[in-house]
Short mmCIF file of C-alpha atoms in Angstrom, two decimals:
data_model
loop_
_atom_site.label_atom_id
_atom_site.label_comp_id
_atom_site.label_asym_id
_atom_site.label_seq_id
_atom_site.Cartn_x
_atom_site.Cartn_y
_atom_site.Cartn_z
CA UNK L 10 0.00 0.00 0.00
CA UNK L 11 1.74 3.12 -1.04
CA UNK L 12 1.08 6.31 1.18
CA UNK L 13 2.64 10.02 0.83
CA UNK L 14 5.21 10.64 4.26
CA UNK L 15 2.79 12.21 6.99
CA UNK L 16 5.73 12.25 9.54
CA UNK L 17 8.43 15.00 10.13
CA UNK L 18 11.96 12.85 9.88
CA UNK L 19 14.75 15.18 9.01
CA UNK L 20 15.31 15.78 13.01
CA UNK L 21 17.32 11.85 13.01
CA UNK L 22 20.70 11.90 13.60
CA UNK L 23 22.81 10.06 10.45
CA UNK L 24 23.48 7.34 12.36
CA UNK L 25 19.98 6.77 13.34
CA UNK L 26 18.81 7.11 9.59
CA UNK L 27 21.65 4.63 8.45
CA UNK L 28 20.41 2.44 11.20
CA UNK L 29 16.60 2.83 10.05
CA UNK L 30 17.62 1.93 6.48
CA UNK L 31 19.23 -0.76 7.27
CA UNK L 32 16.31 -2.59 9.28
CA UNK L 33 13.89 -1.38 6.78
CA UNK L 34 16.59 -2.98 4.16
CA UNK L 35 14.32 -6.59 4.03
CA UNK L 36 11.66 -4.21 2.75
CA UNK L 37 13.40 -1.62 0.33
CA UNK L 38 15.51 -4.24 -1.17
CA UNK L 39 19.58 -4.85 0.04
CA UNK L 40 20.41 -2.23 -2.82
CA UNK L 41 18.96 0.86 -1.16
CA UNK L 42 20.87 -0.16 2.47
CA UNK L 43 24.14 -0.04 -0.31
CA UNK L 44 23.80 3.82 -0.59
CA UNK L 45 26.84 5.02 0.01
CA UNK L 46 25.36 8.53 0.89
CA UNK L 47 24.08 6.69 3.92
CA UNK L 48 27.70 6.35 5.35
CA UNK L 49 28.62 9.42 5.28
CA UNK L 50 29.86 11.49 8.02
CA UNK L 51 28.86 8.65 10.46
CA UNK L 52 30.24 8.49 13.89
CA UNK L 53 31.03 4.59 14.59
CA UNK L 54 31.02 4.64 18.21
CA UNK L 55 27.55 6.89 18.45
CA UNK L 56 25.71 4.00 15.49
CA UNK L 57 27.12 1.07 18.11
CA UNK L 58 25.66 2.88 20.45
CA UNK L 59 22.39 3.49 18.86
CA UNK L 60 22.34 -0.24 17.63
CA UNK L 61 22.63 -1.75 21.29
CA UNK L 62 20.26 1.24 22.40
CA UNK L 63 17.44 -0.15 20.34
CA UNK L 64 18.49 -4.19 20.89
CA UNK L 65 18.43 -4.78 16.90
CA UNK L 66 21.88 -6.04 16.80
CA UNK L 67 21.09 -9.46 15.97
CA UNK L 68 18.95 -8.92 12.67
CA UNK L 69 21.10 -5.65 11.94
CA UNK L 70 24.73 -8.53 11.93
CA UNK L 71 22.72 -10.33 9.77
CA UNK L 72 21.56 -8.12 7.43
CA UNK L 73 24.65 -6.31 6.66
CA UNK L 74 26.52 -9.70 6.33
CA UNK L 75 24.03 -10.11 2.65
CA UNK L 76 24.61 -5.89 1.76
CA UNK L 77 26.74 -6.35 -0.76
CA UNK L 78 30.19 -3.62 -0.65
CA UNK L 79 28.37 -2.09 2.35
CA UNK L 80 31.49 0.42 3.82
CA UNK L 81 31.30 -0.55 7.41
CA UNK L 82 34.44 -0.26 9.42
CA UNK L 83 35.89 -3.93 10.05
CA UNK L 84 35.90 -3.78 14.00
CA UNK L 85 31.93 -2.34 13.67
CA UNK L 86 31.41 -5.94 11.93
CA UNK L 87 33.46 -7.60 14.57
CA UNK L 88 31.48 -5.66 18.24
CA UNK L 89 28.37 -6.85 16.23
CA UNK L 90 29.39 -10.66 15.40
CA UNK L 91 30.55 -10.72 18.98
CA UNK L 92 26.98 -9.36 20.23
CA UNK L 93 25.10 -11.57 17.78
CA UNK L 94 26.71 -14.51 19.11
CA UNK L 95 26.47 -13.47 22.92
CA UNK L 96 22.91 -12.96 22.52
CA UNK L 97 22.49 -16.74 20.95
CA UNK L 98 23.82 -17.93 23.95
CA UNK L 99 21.49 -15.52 26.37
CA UNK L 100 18.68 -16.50 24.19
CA UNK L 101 19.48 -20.44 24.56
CA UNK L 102 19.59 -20.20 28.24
CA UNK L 103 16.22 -18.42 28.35
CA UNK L 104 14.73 -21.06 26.14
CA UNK L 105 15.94 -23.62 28.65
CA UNK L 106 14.51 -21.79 31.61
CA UNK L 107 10.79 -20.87 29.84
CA UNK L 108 10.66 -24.66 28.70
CA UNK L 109 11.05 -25.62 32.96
CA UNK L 110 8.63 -22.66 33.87
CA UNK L 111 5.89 -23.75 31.53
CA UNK L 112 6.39 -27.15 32.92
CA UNK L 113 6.09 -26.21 35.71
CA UNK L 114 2.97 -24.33 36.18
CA UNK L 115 1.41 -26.45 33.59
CA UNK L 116 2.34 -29.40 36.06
CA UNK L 117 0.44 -27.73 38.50
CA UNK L 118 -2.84 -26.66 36.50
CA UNK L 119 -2.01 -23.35 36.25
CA UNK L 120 -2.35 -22.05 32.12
CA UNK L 121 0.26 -19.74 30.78
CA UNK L 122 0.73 -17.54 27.61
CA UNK L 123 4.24 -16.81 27.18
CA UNK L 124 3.99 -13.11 25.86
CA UNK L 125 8.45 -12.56 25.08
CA UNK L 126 11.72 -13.96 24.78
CA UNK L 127 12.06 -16.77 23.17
CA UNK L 128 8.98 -17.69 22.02
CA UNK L 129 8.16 -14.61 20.54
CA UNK L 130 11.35 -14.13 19.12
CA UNK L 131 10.47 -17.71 17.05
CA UNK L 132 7.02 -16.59 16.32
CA UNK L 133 8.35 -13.25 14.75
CA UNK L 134 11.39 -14.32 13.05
CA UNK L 135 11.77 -18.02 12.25
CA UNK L 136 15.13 -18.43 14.34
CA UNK L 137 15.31 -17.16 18.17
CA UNK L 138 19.24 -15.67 17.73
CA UNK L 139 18.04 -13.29 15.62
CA UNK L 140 15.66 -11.05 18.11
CA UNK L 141 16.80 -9.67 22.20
CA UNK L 142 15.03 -10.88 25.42
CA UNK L 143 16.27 -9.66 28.55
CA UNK L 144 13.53 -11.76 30.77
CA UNK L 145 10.68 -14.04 30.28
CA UNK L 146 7.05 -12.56 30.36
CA UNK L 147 4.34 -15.04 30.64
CA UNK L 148 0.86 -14.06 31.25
CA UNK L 149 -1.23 -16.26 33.82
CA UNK L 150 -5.25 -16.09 35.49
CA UNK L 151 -4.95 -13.62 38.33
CA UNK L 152 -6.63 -16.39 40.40
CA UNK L 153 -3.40 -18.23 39.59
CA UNK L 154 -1.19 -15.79 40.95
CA UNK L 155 -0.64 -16.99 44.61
CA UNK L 156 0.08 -20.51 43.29
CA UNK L 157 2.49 -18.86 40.93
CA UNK L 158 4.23 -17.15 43.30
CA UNK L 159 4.76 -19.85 45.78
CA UNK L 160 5.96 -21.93 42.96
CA UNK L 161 8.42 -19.50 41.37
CA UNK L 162 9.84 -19.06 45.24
CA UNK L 163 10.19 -22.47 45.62
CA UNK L 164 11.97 -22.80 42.79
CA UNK L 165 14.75 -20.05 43.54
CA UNK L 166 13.62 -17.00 42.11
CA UNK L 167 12.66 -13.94 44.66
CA UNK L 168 10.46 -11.50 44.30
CA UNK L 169 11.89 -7.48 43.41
CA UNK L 170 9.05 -6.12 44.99
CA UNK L 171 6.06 -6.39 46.87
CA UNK L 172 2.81 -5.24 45.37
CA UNK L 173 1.80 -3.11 47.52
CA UNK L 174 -2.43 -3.61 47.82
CA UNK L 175 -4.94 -0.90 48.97
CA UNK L 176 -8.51 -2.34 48.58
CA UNK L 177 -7.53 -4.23 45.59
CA UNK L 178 -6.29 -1.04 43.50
CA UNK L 179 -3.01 -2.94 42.59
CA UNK L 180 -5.26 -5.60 40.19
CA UNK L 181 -6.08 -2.76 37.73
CA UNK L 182 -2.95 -0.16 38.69
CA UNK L 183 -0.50 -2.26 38.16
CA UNK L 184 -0.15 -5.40 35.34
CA UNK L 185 2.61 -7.46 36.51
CA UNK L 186 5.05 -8.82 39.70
CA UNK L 187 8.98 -9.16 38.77
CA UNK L 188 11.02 -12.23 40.36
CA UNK L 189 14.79 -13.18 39.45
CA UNK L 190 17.06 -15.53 39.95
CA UNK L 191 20.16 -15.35 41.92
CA UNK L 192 21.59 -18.00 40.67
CA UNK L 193 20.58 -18.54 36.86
CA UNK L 194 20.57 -15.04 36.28
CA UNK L 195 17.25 -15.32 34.82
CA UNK L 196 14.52 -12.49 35.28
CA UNK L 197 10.58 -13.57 35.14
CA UNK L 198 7.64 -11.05 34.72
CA UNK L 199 3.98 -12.70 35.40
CA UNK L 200 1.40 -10.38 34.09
CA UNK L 201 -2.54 -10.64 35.44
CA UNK L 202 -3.48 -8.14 32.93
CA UNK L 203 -1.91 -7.50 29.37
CA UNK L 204 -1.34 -3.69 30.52
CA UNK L 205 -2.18 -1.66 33.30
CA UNK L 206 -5.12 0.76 34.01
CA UNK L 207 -6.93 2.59 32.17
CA UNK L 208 -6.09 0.46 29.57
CA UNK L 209 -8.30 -2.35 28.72
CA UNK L 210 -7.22 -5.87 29.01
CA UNK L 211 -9.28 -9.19 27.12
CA UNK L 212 -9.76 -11.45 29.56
CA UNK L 213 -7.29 -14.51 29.90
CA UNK L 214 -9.68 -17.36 28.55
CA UNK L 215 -10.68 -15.06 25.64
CA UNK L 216 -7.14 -15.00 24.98
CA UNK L 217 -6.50 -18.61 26.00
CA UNK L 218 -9.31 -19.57 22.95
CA UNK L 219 -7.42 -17.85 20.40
CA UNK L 220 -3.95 -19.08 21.43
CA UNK L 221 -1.20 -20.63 19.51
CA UNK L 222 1.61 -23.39 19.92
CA UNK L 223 5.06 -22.34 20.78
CA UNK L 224 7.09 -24.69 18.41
CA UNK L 225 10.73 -24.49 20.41
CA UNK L 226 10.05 -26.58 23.05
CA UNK L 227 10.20 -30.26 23.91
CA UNK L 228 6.62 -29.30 26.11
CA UNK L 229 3.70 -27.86 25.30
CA UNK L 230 3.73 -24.16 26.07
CA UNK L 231 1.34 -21.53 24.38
CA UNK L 232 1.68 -18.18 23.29
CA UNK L 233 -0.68 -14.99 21.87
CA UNK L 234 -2.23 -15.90 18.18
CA UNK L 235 -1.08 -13.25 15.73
CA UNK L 236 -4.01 -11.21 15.99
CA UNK L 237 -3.69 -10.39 19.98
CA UNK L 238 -0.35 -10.36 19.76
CA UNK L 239 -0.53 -7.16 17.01
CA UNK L 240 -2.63 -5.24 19.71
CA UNK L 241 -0.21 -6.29 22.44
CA UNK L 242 2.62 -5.36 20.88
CA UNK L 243 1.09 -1.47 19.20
CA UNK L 244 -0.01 -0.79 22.83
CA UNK L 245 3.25 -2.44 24.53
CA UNK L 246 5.31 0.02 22.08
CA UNK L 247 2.82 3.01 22.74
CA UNK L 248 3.17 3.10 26.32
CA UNK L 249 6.82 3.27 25.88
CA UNK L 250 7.13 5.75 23.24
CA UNK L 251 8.32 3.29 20.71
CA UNK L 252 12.08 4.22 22.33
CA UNK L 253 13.38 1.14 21.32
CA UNK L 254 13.35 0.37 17.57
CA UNK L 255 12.99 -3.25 18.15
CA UNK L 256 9.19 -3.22 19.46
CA UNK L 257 8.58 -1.88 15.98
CA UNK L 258 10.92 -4.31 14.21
CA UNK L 259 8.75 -6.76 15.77
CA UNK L 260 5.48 -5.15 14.13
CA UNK L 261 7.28 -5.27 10.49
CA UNK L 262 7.87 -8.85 10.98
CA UNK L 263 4.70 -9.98 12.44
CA UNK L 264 2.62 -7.87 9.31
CA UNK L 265 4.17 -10.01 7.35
CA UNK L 266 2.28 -13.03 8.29
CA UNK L 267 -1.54 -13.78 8.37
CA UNK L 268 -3.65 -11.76 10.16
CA UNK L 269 -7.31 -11.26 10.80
CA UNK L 270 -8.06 -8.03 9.90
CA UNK L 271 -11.45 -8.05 10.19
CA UNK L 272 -12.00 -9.61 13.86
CA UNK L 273 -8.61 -7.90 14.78
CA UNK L 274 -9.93 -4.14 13.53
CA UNK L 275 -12.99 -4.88 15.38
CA UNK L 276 -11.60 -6.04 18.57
CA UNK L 277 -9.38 -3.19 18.31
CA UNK L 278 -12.05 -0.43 18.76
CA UNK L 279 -13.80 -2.66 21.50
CA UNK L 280 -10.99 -2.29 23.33
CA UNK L 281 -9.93 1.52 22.68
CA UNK L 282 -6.59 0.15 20.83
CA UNK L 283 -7.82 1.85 17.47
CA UNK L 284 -5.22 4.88 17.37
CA UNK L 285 -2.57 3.20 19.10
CA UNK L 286 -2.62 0.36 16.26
CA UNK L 287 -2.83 2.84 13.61
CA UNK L 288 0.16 4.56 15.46
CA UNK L 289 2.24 1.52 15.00
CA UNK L 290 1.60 1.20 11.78
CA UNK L 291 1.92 4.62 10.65
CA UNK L 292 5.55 4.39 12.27
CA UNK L 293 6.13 1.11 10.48
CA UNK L 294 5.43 2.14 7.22
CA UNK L 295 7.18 5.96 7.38
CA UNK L 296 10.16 4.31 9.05
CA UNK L 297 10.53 1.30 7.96
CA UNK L 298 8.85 0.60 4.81
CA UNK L 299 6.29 -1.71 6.17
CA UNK L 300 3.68 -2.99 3.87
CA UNK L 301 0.12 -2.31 5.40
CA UNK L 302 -3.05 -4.43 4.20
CA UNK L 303 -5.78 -2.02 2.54
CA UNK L 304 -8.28 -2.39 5.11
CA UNK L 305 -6.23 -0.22 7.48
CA UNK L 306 -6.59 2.69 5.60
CA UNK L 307 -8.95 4.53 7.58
CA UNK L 308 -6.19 3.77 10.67
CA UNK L 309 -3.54 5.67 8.69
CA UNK L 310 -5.63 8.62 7.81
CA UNK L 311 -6.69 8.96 11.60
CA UNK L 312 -5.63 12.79 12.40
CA UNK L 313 -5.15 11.37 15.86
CA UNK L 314 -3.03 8.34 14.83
CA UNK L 315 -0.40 10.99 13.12
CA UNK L 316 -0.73 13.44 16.24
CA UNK L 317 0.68 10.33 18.18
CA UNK L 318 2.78 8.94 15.83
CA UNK L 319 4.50 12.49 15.44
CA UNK L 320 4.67 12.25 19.61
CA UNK L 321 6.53 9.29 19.36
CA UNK L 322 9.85 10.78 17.46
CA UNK L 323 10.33 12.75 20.40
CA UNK L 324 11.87 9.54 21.63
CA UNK L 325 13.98 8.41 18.79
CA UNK L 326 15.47 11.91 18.39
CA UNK L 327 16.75 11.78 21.89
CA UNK L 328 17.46 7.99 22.30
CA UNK L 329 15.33 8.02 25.45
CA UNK L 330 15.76 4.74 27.75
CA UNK L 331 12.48 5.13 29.80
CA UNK L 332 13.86 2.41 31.92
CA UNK L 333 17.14 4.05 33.78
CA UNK L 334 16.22 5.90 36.52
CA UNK L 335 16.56 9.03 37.10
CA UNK L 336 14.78 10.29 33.93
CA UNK L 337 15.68 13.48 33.04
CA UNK L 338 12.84 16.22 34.30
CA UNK L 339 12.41 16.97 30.49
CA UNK L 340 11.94 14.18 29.18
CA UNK L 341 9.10 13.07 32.72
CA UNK L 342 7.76 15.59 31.59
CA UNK L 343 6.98 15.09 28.00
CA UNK L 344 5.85 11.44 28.83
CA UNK L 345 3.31 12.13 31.18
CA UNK L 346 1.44 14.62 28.41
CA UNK L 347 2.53 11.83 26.05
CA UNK L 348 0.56 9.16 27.87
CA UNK L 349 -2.05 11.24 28.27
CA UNK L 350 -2.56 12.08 24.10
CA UNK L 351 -2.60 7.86 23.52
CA UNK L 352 -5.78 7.67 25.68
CA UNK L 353 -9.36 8.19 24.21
CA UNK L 354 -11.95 10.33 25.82
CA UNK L 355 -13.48 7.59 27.60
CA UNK L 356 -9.63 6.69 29.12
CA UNK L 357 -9.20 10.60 30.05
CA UNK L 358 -12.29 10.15 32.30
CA UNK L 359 -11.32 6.88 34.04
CA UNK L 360 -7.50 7.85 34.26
CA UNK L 361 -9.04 11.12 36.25
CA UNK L 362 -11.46 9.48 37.93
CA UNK L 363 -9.19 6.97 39.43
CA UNK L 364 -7.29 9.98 41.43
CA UNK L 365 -10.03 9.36 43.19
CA UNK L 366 -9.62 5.66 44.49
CA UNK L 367 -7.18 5.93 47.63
CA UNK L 368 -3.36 4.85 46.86
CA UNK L 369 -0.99 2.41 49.05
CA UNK L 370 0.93 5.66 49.48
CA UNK L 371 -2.14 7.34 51.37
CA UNK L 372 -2.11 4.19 53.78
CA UNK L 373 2.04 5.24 54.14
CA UNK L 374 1.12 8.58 54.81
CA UNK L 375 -1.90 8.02 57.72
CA UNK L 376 -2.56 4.38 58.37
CA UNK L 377 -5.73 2.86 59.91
CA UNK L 378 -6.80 -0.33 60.39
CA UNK L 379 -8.04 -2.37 57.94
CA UNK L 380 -11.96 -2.28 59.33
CA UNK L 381 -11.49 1.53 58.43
CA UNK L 382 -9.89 1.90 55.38
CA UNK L 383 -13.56 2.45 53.79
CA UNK L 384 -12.82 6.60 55.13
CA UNK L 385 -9.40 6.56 53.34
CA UNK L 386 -12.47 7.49 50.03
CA UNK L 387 -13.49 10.81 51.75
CA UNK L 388 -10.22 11.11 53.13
CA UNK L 389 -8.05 11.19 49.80
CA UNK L 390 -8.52 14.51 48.53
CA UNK L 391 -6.98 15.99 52.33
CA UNK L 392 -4.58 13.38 52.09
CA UNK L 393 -3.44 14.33 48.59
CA UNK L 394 -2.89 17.82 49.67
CA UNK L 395 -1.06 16.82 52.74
CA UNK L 396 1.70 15.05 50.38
CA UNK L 397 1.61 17.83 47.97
CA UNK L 398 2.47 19.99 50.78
CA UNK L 399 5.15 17.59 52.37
CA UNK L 400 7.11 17.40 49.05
CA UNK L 401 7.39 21.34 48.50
CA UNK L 402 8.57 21.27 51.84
#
């Protein structure tokens, strides 16, 4: 589907264009990647940088080993190879481990839906060396999730962090529990929800109907059907600002295979995912070449799909890592008003009215007993003002 550029580009550093060409290479052909205007005045250091930034060095070794007379510098090829092959190994290991968790739980009746890593590094791209995981994500029942945990403890891996409940606020808050192991090095993340509040979530045993067969395993372990996974992975990549070019690597690669548009489109506005899908794939095709089916067309036109999708550069002209702390006030900033622009009205009004349901924090701040936390309702917006005031202090 051919479409006239709706996005403003020319803000990319060289090295992240050269890096952009090259992914989108599988698309344009290996001749356009060849351009030797595309090497030019290109810091080698800052494009390694970028490259590990966005975890595409695995498809990026492989694609420039096929460019033919591509002028990369001979130690670039070498950092990469030695990546490429590090990450095999990482990605082996993690095989292993989601193969003994999906045993497992499985072993004890609880159902699983591994949602990264391995598995969806096979789903995506035929051969798991050739995609990053840095943990396992598996999505479970939330009835499971005491079973889960015990089991997961039991088996060596500790919990990060406590979820910290307040009249059940942390089922809808918050989507997921991290646990690691000491030991095997190995990080886990169960989800109970596909994404956190106000965001809607199917339900697991709509998503357990539509499953499919994860293929790399010696057991039977499941995984999101392409369909789900397409609205898991636009809204995964919209919450984070589509920072990291590999969540929409991921989207090229998964377009490419069958999908139901017509279920999927529909789904989509059932659960409010309409703009963010039609953000990924406006970023898909603009950056990447992506070819879009015709029924998305409406999607791509969507004023507020290009608003959000123009939002989401912000990110790739900075090389923003939402996930090392401290964030820079700037860039805090920009995300909050960011996160705000993905929701829809009907999101806007839950995301406000959910200021209103009491926080762990206000417990922290006065606690009562648990017979009275009913009054910590009435009680929130003096208790809100109380830690505004404490802070500016």
């Amino acid at each position: 589907m051919k479409r006239d550029s709706v996005l403003t580009i020319t803000s990319l550093s060289n090295e992240m264009k050269l890096l952009v060409a090259l992914l989108a290479a599988d698309n344009e052909g290996e001749g356009a990647a060849a351009d030797e205007a595309l090497y030019r005045d290109i810091e080698w250091s800052q494009f390694l940088a970028l490259v590990r930034h966005h975890r595409v060095f695995p498809q990026l070794y492989v694609t420039l080993k096929r460019v033919p007379k591509a002028p990369i510098p001979p130690y670039v090829m070498q950092v990469l190879k030695r990546d490429y092959r590090q990450n095999t190994i990482r990605m082996l290991h993690l095989a292993g481990e989601m193969e003994t968790i999906g045993h497992l739980l499985a072993s004890n009746g609880i159902r699983a839906l591994f949602l990264k890593g391995p598995s969806l590094a096979h789903q995506l791209y035929g051969d798991i060396s050739l995609r990053t995981s840095g943990d396992i994500d598996l999505l479970i029942p939330l009835r499971d999730l005491d079973a889960a945990d015990r089991l997961l403890q039991e088996n060596g891996y500790e919990k990060e962090e406590s979820v910290e409940a307040l009249l059940g606020d942390w089922k809808w808050r918050r989507h997921h529990v991290n646990y690691a192991h000491p030991e095997k090095k190995t990080k886990v993340e169960v989800h109970w929800r596909l994404h956190p509040g106000p965001a809607k979530s199917p339900s697991f045993d709509e998503l357990w109907e539509r499953k499919a067969a994860c293929k790399i395993t010696n057991v039977a372990l499941f995984q999101l059907g392409n369909d789900d996974l397409l609205l898991y992975l636009a809204t995964h990549g919209a919450r984070h600002g589509w920072s990291r070019l590999r969540w929409l690597a991921d989207v090229d690669r998964l377009l490419k295979q069958t999908i139901a548009w017509g279920p999927l489109l529909r789904r989509a506005r059932r659960n409010w995912q309409e703009q963010l899908l039609g953000q990924a794939l406006l970023l898909a095709t603009e950056l990447l070449n992506t070819k879009v089916d015709e029924r998305t067309s409406d999607l791509l036109r969507s004023n507020r799909a290009k608003r959000i999708a123009q939002g989401a550069m912000f990110y790739l002209e900075r090389t923003v890592n939402l996930h090392s702390t401290p964030i820079e006030e700037e860039v805090a900033s920009y995300h909050q008003r960011y996160l705000f622009a993905l929701m829809g009205s009907r999101q806007k009004v839950l995301f406000v009215l959910s200021f209103l349901h009491p926080y762990s924090s206000d417990a922290q701040l006065l606690p009562l007993p648990k017979p009275l936390h009913f009054l910590y309702y009435p009680l929130r917006p003096v208790l809100w003002a109380w830690r505004r005031t404490k802070k500016t202090a």
